């Protein structure tokens, strides 16, 4: 049956309208996110805070500003590939580097997860009878190492009772322990809680030494607080013995710069004679690591609270050739986990 011209036009218009509507529905269905994708979760109409509870916007802004100002390779100079041969170490820059954030920050919840405590299996080549105050009664033991320990089997050392390790990093303002880079990475891979220490020279300015340490020690998530090693060393080329006031002033400059950079209060390592001359009654708000290889620290450093006790310089352990320094944490296993959770970056 032949349709009139008006009917034909009307039918064509309805057909076009229907196609357009169907096309709009198809387009809407196509643009909707898949239910298998995280983007398919509908956003709440309530504004979502961009920071964790307790954080401030200014903190986030500072972090964003820091990230945008980072160099292309944020690793300390000691961890950058060198084109030089031999055991040459990098020379200090004329000015310190900017603050460096860890390249692969570990989630804080993961950093706080308690790790297995390995029991003390070390021996001592020159054993001391500490009586009822034996360090063996302490739950958490560890070691400190430098180039003089050579190649270390870190997995074995850990199972022998090294639950933490402090690694020699720097001396003065221009010396880097040639094994620091390797020891740091190996300890990390073995799962040891690890930190770095600096041997302080009294013939260099405190600012130079702090800058040198910062340039060579990573600002790494999960690392233990840095350590300043202060003692009189007759074998050092630096024979100066500043006054008590000068010692304290230089130490404060160094520790302030490290605390600002790493966000952790440094630990003070010292020996009996240096402590007697300079530190008795001082720096009460700093944690101390005390060397005492013949008696309990309470007898050698009366009245001083301490965090670590270096009780032997003649330790013997599987995984290490030769002697190694042995240390203990002042507290239970639970107190160790709590301290680590509050102290790591």
mmCIF file of C-alpha atoms in Angstrom:
data_model
loop_
_atom_site.group_PDB
_atom_site.id
_atom_site.type_symbol
_atom_site.label_atom_id
_atom_site.label_comp_id
_atom_site.label_asym_id
_atom_site.label_seq_id
_atom_site.Cartn_x
_atom_site.Cartn_y
_atom_site.Cartn_z
ATOM 1 C CA UNK A 1 0.000 0.000 0.000
ATOM 2 C CA UNK A 2 1.435 3.401 -1.028
ATOM 3 C CA UNK A 3 1.981 5.902 1.823
ATOM 4 C CA UNK A 4 1.301 9.564 1.500
ATOM 5 C CA UNK A 5 4.187 12.018 1.531
ATOM 6 C CA UNK A 6 3.242 13.273 4.992
ATOM 7 C CA UNK A 7 3.116 9.745 6.383
ATOM 8 C CA UNK A 8 6.489 8.957 4.877
ATOM 9 C CA UNK A 9 8.104 12.033 6.453
ATOM 10 C CA UNK A 10 6.515 11.279 9.844
ATOM 11 C CA UNK A 11 7.736 7.664 9.793
ATOM 12 C CA UNK A 12 11.274 8.715 8.867
ATOM 13 C CA UNK A 13 11.404 11.217 11.725
ATOM 14 C CA UNK A 14 10.308 8.602 14.278
ATOM 15 C CA UNK A 15 12.952 6.175 13.000
ATOM 16 C CA UNK A 16 15.772 8.742 13.276
ATOM 17 C CA UNK A 17 14.646 9.754 16.783
ATOM 18 C CA UNK A 18 14.667 6.133 17.954
ATOM 19 C CA UNK A 19 18.156 5.530 16.578
ATOM 20 C CA UNK A 20 19.480 8.615 18.320
ATOM 21 C CA UNK A 21 18.004 7.584 21.663
ATOM 22 C CA UNK A 22 19.440 4.091 21.352
ATOM 23 C CA UNK A 23 22.838 5.546 20.479
ATOM 24 C CA UNK A 24 22.799 7.709 23.613
ATOM 25 C CA UNK A 25 21.977 4.688 25.797
ATOM 26 C CA UNK A 26 24.759 2.659 24.212
ATOM 27 C CA UNK A 27 27.236 5.479 24.705
ATOM 28 C CA UNK A 28 26.260 5.767 28.355
ATOM 29 C CA UNK A 29 26.702 2.033 28.870
ATOM 30 C CA UNK A 30 30.086 2.077 27.145
ATOM 31 C CA UNK A 31 31.465 4.949 29.293
ATOM 32 C CA UNK A 32 30.387 3.362 32.597
ATOM 33 C CA UNK A 33 33.380 1.795 34.394
ATOM 34 C CA UNK A 34 33.656 -1.966 34.524
ATOM 35 C CA UNK A 35 32.649 -3.636 37.766
ATOM 36 C CA UNK A 36 35.992 -5.487 37.636
ATOM 37 C CA UNK A 37 37.977 -2.269 37.891
ATOM 38 C CA UNK A 38 38.706 -0.354 41.103
ATOM 39 C CA UNK A 39 37.563 2.811 39.339
ATOM 40 C CA UNK A 40 34.041 1.392 39.300
ATOM 41 C CA UNK A 41 33.673 2.168 43.003
ATOM 42 C CA UNK A 42 31.370 5.125 43.267
ATOM 43 C CA UNK A 43 32.899 8.122 45.017
ATOM 44 C CA UNK A 44 31.239 9.236 48.200
ATOM 45 C CA UNK A 45 29.530 12.581 48.164
ATOM 46 C CA UNK A 46 31.265 13.306 51.458
ATOM 47 C CA UNK A 47 34.736 14.843 50.906
ATOM 48 C CA UNK A 48 37.472 12.293 51.628
ATOM 49 C CA UNK A 49 40.436 13.627 53.630
ATOM 50 C CA UNK A 50 43.688 13.505 51.653
ATOM 51 C CA UNK A 51 45.799 12.884 54.747
ATOM 52 C CA UNK A 52 45.662 10.441 57.605
ATOM 53 C CA UNK A 53 43.979 11.381 60.848
ATOM 54 C CA UNK A 54 46.315 13.643 62.777
ATOM 55 C CA UNK A 55 48.249 14.834 59.713
ATOM 56 C CA UNK A 56 48.095 18.436 58.618
ATOM 57 C CA UNK A 57 47.791 19.802 55.144
ATOM 58 C CA UNK A 58 50.994 21.740 55.613
ATOM 59 C CA UNK A 59 52.867 18.476 56.142
ATOM 60 C CA UNK A 60 51.551 17.082 52.869
ATOM 61 C CA UNK A 61 52.429 20.300 51.073
ATOM 62 C CA UNK A 62 55.970 20.064 52.404
ATOM 63 C CA UNK A 63 56.247 16.466 51.248
ATOM 64 C CA UNK A 64 54.949 17.369 47.781
ATOM 65 C CA UNK A 65 57.376 20.237 47.552
ATOM 66 C CA UNK A 66 60.209 17.941 48.584
ATOM 67 C CA UNK A 67 59.316 15.335 45.968
ATOM 68 C CA UNK A 68 59.246 17.884 43.177
ATOM 69 C CA UNK A 69 62.684 19.149 44.226
ATOM 70 C CA UNK A 70 64.377 15.748 44.347
ATOM 71 C CA UNK A 71 67.258 15.001 41.980
ATOM 72 C CA UNK A 72 66.785 12.357 39.289
ATOM 73 C CA UNK A 73 68.709 9.779 41.344
ATOM 74 C CA UNK A 74 68.024 10.312 45.064
ATOM 75 C CA UNK A 75 70.608 7.836 46.345
ATOM 76 C CA UNK A 76 73.516 9.050 48.486
ATOM 77 C CA UNK A 77 76.786 9.355 46.612
ATOM 78 C CA UNK A 78 78.163 6.172 48.157
ATOM 79 C CA UNK A 79 75.344 4.245 46.499
ATOM 80 C CA UNK A 80 75.819 5.676 43.028
ATOM 81 C CA UNK A 81 77.863 3.739 40.451
ATOM 82 C CA UNK A 82 81.421 4.963 40.197
ATOM 83 C CA UNK A 83 83.548 5.247 37.081
ATOM 84 C CA UNK A 84 86.690 5.175 39.169
ATOM 85 C CA UNK A 85 88.691 2.026 39.717
ATOM 86 C CA UNK A 86 90.217 0.677 42.888
ATOM 87 C CA UNK A 87 89.078 1.522 46.414
ATOM 88 C CA UNK A 88 88.982 5.272 45.957
ATOM 89 C CA UNK A 89 86.242 6.984 47.911
ATOM 90 C CA UNK A 90 84.224 10.028 46.809
ATOM 91 C CA UNK A 91 85.370 13.421 48.000
ATOM 92 C CA UNK A 92 82.926 15.693 49.811
ATOM 93 C CA UNK A 93 80.984 18.287 47.861
ATOM 94 C CA UNK A 94 81.438 21.970 48.558
ATOM 95 C CA UNK A 95 77.926 22.104 50.008
ATOM 96 C CA UNK A 96 75.626 19.455 51.490
ATOM 97 C CA UNK A 97 72.986 17.733 49.414
ATOM 98 C CA UNK A 98 69.291 18.429 49.898
ATOM 99 C CA UNK A 99 67.236 16.109 52.066
ATOM 100 C CA UNK A 100 66.674 12.768 50.360
ATOM 101 C CA UNK A 101 63.558 10.640 50.617
ATOM 102 C CA UNK A 102 63.829 6.854 50.274
ATOM 103 C CA UNK A 103 63.377 5.677 46.686
ATOM 104 C CA UNK A 104 61.107 2.799 47.744
ATOM 105 C CA UNK A 105 59.604 3.736 51.099
ATOM 106 C CA UNK A 106 58.331 0.797 53.135
ATOM 107 C CA UNK A 107 54.761 1.128 54.483
ATOM 108 C CA UNK A 108 54.910 2.055 58.162
ATOM 109 C CA UNK A 109 52.637 -0.841 59.120
ATOM 110 C CA UNK A 110 55.158 -3.209 57.541
ATOM 111 C CA UNK A 111 58.085 -1.520 59.272
ATOM 112 C CA UNK A 112 56.396 -2.025 62.627
ATOM 113 C CA UNK A 113 55.657 -5.708 62.103
ATOM 114 C CA UNK A 114 57.564 -7.635 64.809
ATOM 115 C CA UNK A 115 60.407 -9.753 63.465
ATOM 116 C CA UNK A 116 61.656 -13.056 64.809
ATOM 117 C CA UNK A 117 64.154 -12.785 67.643
ATOM 118 C CA UNK A 118 67.090 -15.169 67.261
ATOM 119 C CA UNK A 119 68.629 -16.403 70.489
ATOM 120 C CA UNK A 120 72.224 -15.696 71.465
ATOM 121 C CA UNK A 121 74.616 -18.231 69.862
ATOM 122 C CA UNK A 122 77.817 -16.181 69.941
ATOM 123 C CA UNK A 123 81.011 -17.237 71.679
ATOM 124 C CA UNK A 124 83.684 -15.043 73.189
ATOM 125 C CA UNK A 125 87.393 -15.586 72.627
ATOM 126 C CA UNK A 126 88.059 -13.738 75.910
ATOM 127 C CA UNK A 127 85.031 -14.550 78.065
ATOM 128 C CA UNK A 128 84.228 -12.416 81.095
ATOM 129 C CA UNK A 129 82.241 -13.573 84.101
ATOM 130 C CA UNK A 130 79.629 -10.836 84.557
ATOM 131 C CA UNK A 131 77.945 -12.813 87.330
ATOM 132 C CA UNK A 132 74.252 -12.197 87.834
ATOM 133 C CA UNK A 133 74.370 -9.274 85.388
ATOM 134 C CA UNK A 134 75.475 -11.385 82.435
ATOM 135 C CA UNK A 135 74.450 -9.976 79.044
ATOM 136 C CA UNK A 136 73.217 -13.476 78.179
ATOM 137 C CA UNK A 137 70.161 -12.704 80.289
ATOM 138 C CA UNK A 138 69.149 -9.964 77.839
ATOM 139 C CA UNK A 139 66.757 -11.025 75.085
ATOM 140 C CA UNK A 140 68.016 -9.128 72.034
ATOM 141 C CA UNK A 141 71.624 -9.220 70.846
ATOM 142 C CA UNK A 142 73.349 -7.683 67.849
ATOM 143 C CA UNK A 143 76.716 -6.747 66.364
ATOM 144 C CA UNK A 144 78.614 -3.827 64.908
ATOM 145 C CA UNK A 145 80.895 -4.252 61.908
ATOM 146 C CA UNK A 146 83.333 -2.425 59.663
ATOM 147 C CA UNK A 147 85.797 -3.234 56.913
ATOM 148 C CA UNK A 148 87.825 -5.313 59.359
ATOM 149 C CA UNK A 149 85.219 -8.099 59.390
ATOM 150 C CA UNK A 150 85.721 -8.636 55.642
ATOM 151 C CA UNK A 151 83.127 -10.703 53.813
ATOM 152 C CA UNK A 152 80.172 -11.623 56.015
ATOM 153 C CA UNK A 153 77.601 -14.379 55.622
ATOM 154 C CA UNK A 154 74.670 -12.286 56.805
ATOM 155 C CA UNK A 155 72.034 -15.008 56.809
ATOM 156 C CA UNK A 156 74.208 -17.178 59.044
ATOM 157 C CA UNK A 157 75.165 -14.264 61.279
ATOM 158 C CA UNK A 158 71.517 -13.416 61.803
ATOM 159 C CA UNK A 159 70.577 -16.950 62.880
ATOM 160 C CA UNK A 160 73.528 -16.894 65.297
ATOM 161 C CA UNK A 161 71.792 -14.114 67.210
ATOM 162 C CA UNK A 162 72.453 -10.878 65.323
ATOM 163 C CA UNK A 163 69.014 -9.298 65.526
ATOM 164 C CA UNK A 164 70.470 -5.899 64.644
ATOM 165 C CA UNK A 165 73.679 -4.537 63.196
ATOM 166 C CA UNK A 166 75.358 -1.151 63.238
ATOM 167 C CA UNK A 167 77.645 -0.643 60.255
ATOM 168 C CA UNK A 168 80.672 1.635 60.144
ATOM 169 C CA UNK A 169 79.978 4.315 57.555
ATOM 170 C CA UNK A 170 82.240 7.346 57.874
ATOM 171 C CA UNK A 171 85.176 8.922 59.695
ATOM 172 C CA UNK A 172 85.810 12.630 59.931
ATOM 173 C CA UNK A 173 84.843 14.609 56.851
ATOM 174 C CA UNK A 174 86.332 12.632 53.966
ATOM 175 C CA UNK A 175 86.614 8.916 54.738
ATOM 176 C CA UNK A 176 84.053 6.273 53.808
ATOM 177 C CA UNK A 177 84.448 2.707 55.039
ATOM 178 C CA UNK A 178 85.093 0.745 51.810
ATOM 179 C CA UNK A 179 82.743 -2.056 52.923
ATOM 180 C CA UNK A 180 79.871 0.183 53.997
ATOM 181 C CA UNK A 181 77.955 0.118 50.746
ATOM 182 C CA UNK A 182 78.123 -3.668 50.453
ATOM 183 C CA UNK A 183 77.437 -4.325 54.137
ATOM 184 C CA UNK A 184 74.419 -2.010 54.173
ATOM 185 C CA UNK A 185 72.751 -3.686 51.212
ATOM 186 C CA UNK A 186 73.567 -7.211 52.399
ATOM 187 C CA UNK A 187 72.221 -6.589 55.901
ATOM 188 C CA UNK A 188 69.049 -5.177 54.396
ATOM 189 C CA UNK A 189 68.601 -8.200 52.141
ATOM 190 C CA UNK A 190 69.141 -10.549 55.094
ATOM 191 C CA UNK A 191 66.335 -8.837 56.992
ATOM 192 C CA UNK A 192 68.488 -7.425 59.799
ATOM 193 C CA UNK A 193 67.529 -4.210 61.499
ATOM 194 C CA UNK A 194 70.465 -2.015 60.558
ATOM 195 C CA UNK A 195 71.869 1.430 61.117
ATOM 196 C CA UNK A 196 75.079 3.364 60.474
ATOM 197 C CA UNK A 197 77.654 4.969 62.730
ATOM 198 C CA UNK A 198 80.170 7.777 62.305
ATOM 199 C CA UNK A 199 83.551 7.950 64.022
ATOM 200 C CA UNK A 200 83.954 11.566 65.122
ATOM 201 C CA UNK A 201 87.226 13.414 64.504
ATOM 202 C CA UNK A 202 88.125 16.300 66.778
ATOM 203 C CA UNK A 203 90.304 17.862 64.067
ATOM 204 C CA UNK A 204 87.401 18.505 61.660
ATOM 205 C CA UNK A 205 84.410 20.794 62.050
ATOM 206 C CA UNK A 206 81.179 19.182 63.155
ATOM 207 C CA UNK A 207 79.289 20.600 60.180
ATOM 208 C CA UNK A 208 81.695 19.048 57.669
ATOM 209 C CA UNK A 209 81.368 15.678 59.347
ATOM 210 C CA UNK A 210 77.581 15.794 59.457
ATOM 211 C CA UNK A 211 77.412 16.724 55.771
ATOM 212 C CA UNK A 212 79.770 13.865 54.888
ATOM 213 C CA UNK A 213 77.703 11.323 56.818
ATOM 214 C CA UNK A 214 74.455 12.582 55.258
ATOM 215 C CA UNK A 215 75.942 12.367 51.763
ATOM 216 C CA UNK A 216 76.896 8.731 52.217
ATOM 217 C CA UNK A 217 74.248 7.128 54.438
ATOM 218 C CA UNK A 218 70.809 6.515 52.927
ATOM 219 C CA UNK A 219 67.726 8.103 54.412
ATOM 220 C CA UNK A 220 66.053 4.724 54.233
ATOM 221 C CA UNK A 221 62.661 3.595 55.509
ATOM 222 C CA UNK A 222 63.084 1.123 58.351
ATOM 223 C CA UNK A 223 66.690 2.036 59.214
ATOM 224 C CA UNK A 224 67.749 2.378 62.841
ATOM 225 C CA UNK A 225 68.753 5.816 64.192
ATOM 226 C CA UNK A 226 72.257 7.046 63.277
ATOM 227 C CA UNK A 227 75.080 6.813 65.809
ATOM 228 C CA UNK A 228 77.864 9.235 66.700
ATOM 229 C CA UNK A 229 80.934 7.389 68.011
ATOM 230 C CA UNK A 230 82.867 9.675 70.392
ATOM 231 C CA UNK A 231 86.019 8.470 72.132
ATOM 232 C CA UNK A 232 89.688 9.220 72.612
ATOM 233 C CA UNK A 233 91.639 7.217 70.071
ATOM 234 C CA UNK A 234 95.401 7.141 70.457
ATOM 235 C CA UNK A 235 95.779 5.415 67.092
ATOM 236 C CA UNK A 236 94.058 8.212 65.208
ATOM 237 C CA UNK A 237 96.061 10.804 63.303
ATOM 238 C CA UNK A 238 94.036 13.416 65.183
ATOM 239 C CA UNK A 239 95.593 13.854 68.617
ATOM 240 C CA UNK A 240 93.520 16.838 69.737
ATOM 241 C CA UNK A 241 91.556 16.635 72.973
ATOM 242 C CA UNK A 242 89.232 19.637 73.121
ATOM 243 C CA UNK A 243 87.794 20.919 76.378
ATOM 244 C CA UNK A 244 84.561 19.466 77.737
ATOM 245 C CA UNK A 245 82.677 22.543 76.569
ATOM 246 C CA UNK A 246 84.103 22.285 73.053
ATOM 247 C CA UNK A 247 83.343 18.562 72.883
ATOM 248 C CA UNK A 248 79.709 19.093 73.828
ATOM 249 C CA UNK A 249 79.312 22.007 71.436
ATOM 250 C CA UNK A 250 80.751 20.089 68.471
ATOM 251 C CA UNK A 251 78.670 17.021 69.246
ATOM 252 C CA UNK A 252 75.499 19.097 69.432
ATOM 253 C CA UNK A 253 76.087 20.632 66.001
ATOM 254 C CA UNK A 254 76.633 17.205 64.475
ATOM 255 C CA UNK A 255 73.641 15.583 66.179
ATOM 256 C CA UNK A 256 71.287 18.460 65.378
ATOM 257 C CA UNK A 257 72.070 18.222 61.661
ATOM 258 C CA UNK A 258 71.562 14.456 61.616
ATOM 259 C CA UNK A 259 68.306 14.652 63.540
ATOM 260 C CA UNK A 260 66.956 17.293 61.186
ATOM 261 C CA UNK A 261 67.885 15.238 58.121
ATOM 262 C CA UNK A 262 66.910 11.734 59.216
ATOM 263 C CA UNK A 263 64.053 12.628 61.548
ATOM 264 C CA UNK A 264 65.580 10.445 64.290
ATOM 265 C CA UNK A 265 67.420 11.362 67.459
ATOM 266 C CA UNK A 266 71.013 10.096 67.140
ATOM 267 C CA UNK A 267 72.457 7.560 69.572
ATOM 268 C CA UNK A 268 75.707 8.374 71.411
ATOM 269 C CA UNK A 269 78.325 5.600 71.508
ATOM 270 C CA UNK A 270 81.192 6.114 73.934
ATOM 271 C CA UNK A 271 83.875 4.469 76.081
ATOM 272 C CA UNK A 272 84.622 4.846 79.828
ATOM 273 C CA UNK A 273 87.492 7.347 79.697
ATOM 274 C CA UNK A 274 85.796 9.670 77.232
ATOM 275 C CA UNK A 275 82.560 9.489 79.191
ATOM 276 C CA UNK A 276 84.348 10.370 82.421
ATOM 277 C CA UNK A 277 86.050 13.387 80.838
ATOM 278 C CA UNK A 278 83.122 14.791 78.880
ATOM 279 C CA UNK A 279 79.700 13.162 79.149
ATOM 280 C CA UNK A 280 78.991 12.370 82.785
ATOM 281 C CA UNK A 281 75.733 14.137 83.633
ATOM 282 C CA UNK A 282 75.347 15.481 80.077
ATOM 283 C CA UNK A 283 72.971 14.814 77.159
ATOM 284 C CA UNK A 284 70.365 13.198 79.371
ATOM 285 C CA UNK A 285 67.732 13.336 76.614
ATOM 286 C CA UNK A 286 69.835 11.248 74.210
ATOM 287 C CA UNK A 287 70.004 7.425 74.062
ATOM 288 C CA UNK A 288 73.429 5.988 74.937
ATOM 289 C CA UNK A 289 75.337 2.966 73.654
ATOM 290 C CA UNK A 290 78.022 2.116 76.212
ATOM 291 C CA UNK A 291 81.203 0.108 75.829
ATOM 292 C CA UNK A 292 81.855 -1.943 78.956
ATOM 293 C CA UNK A 293 83.739 -5.198 78.370
ATOM 294 C CA UNK A 294 84.781 -5.988 81.955
ATOM 295 C CA UNK A 295 81.761 -5.067 84.076
ATOM 296 C CA UNK A 296 78.074 -4.207 83.828
ATOM 297 C CA UNK A 297 77.396 -0.630 82.621
ATOM 298 C CA UNK A 298 75.805 0.257 85.967
ATOM 299 C CA UNK A 299 79.244 -0.083 87.582
ATOM 300 C CA UNK A 300 81.212 1.743 84.903
ATOM 301 C CA UNK A 301 78.650 4.462 84.137
ATOM 302 C CA UNK A 302 76.754 4.875 87.427
ATOM 303 C CA UNK A 303 73.422 6.655 87.076
ATOM 304 C CA UNK A 304 73.423 6.631 83.265
ATOM 305 C CA UNK A 305 70.463 5.186 81.416
ATOM 306 C CA UNK A 306 71.530 3.193 78.375
ATOM 307 C CA UNK A 307 69.988 1.642 75.285
ATOM 308 C CA UNK A 308 72.774 -0.648 73.999
ATOM 309 C CA UNK A 309 75.636 -2.353 75.815
ATOM 310 C CA UNK A 310 78.770 -3.353 73.904
ATOM 311 C CA UNK A 311 79.936 -6.158 76.150
ATOM 312 C CA UNK A 312 82.658 -7.758 74.014
ATOM 313 C CA UNK A 313 85.170 -6.854 71.347
ATOM 314 C CA UNK A 314 86.292 -10.452 70.926
ATOM 315 C CA UNK A 315 83.117 -12.200 69.815
ATOM 316 C CA UNK A 316 83.234 -15.278 67.596
ATOM 317 C CA UNK A 317 80.394 -16.271 65.324
ATOM 318 C CA UNK A 318 79.642 -18.487 62.357
ATOM 319 C CA UNK A 319 79.352 -16.304 59.280
ATOM 320 C CA UNK A 320 82.266 -14.018 60.217
ATOM 321 C CA UNK A 321 86.003 -14.618 60.010
ATOM 322 C CA UNK A 322 87.864 -13.202 62.986
ATOM 323 C CA UNK A 323 86.573 -11.228 65.970
ATOM 324 C CA UNK A 324 83.412 -9.175 66.080
ATOM 325 C CA UNK A 325 81.899 -6.685 68.568
ATOM 326 C CA UNK A 326 78.905 -8.044 70.497
ATOM 327 C CA UNK A 327 76.073 -5.892 71.813
ATOM 328 C CA UNK A 328 72.799 -6.252 73.679
ATOM 329 C CA UNK A 329 69.613 -4.180 73.839
ATOM 330 C CA UNK A 330 68.531 -3.010 77.289
ATOM 331 C CA UNK A 331 65.090 -4.564 77.524
ATOM 332 C CA UNK A 332 62.825 -7.481 76.738
ATOM 333 C CA UNK A 333 61.848 -8.733 73.293
ATOM 334 C CA UNK A 334 58.564 -6.839 73.570
ATOM 335 C CA UNK A 335 60.399 -3.649 74.544
ATOM 336 C CA UNK A 336 62.698 -4.139 71.563
ATOM 337 C CA UNK A 337 59.756 -4.361 69.170
ATOM 338 C CA UNK A 338 58.197 -1.275 70.736
ATOM 339 C CA UNK A 339 61.431 0.689 70.494
ATOM 340 C CA UNK A 340 61.965 -0.283 66.853
ATOM 341 C CA UNK A 341 58.382 0.662 65.981
ATOM 342 C CA UNK A 342 58.847 4.102 67.532
ATOM 343 C CA UNK A 343 62.372 4.745 66.265
ATOM 344 C CA UNK A 344 62.581 3.606 62.641
ATOM 345 C CA UNK A 345 61.824 5.986 59.789
#
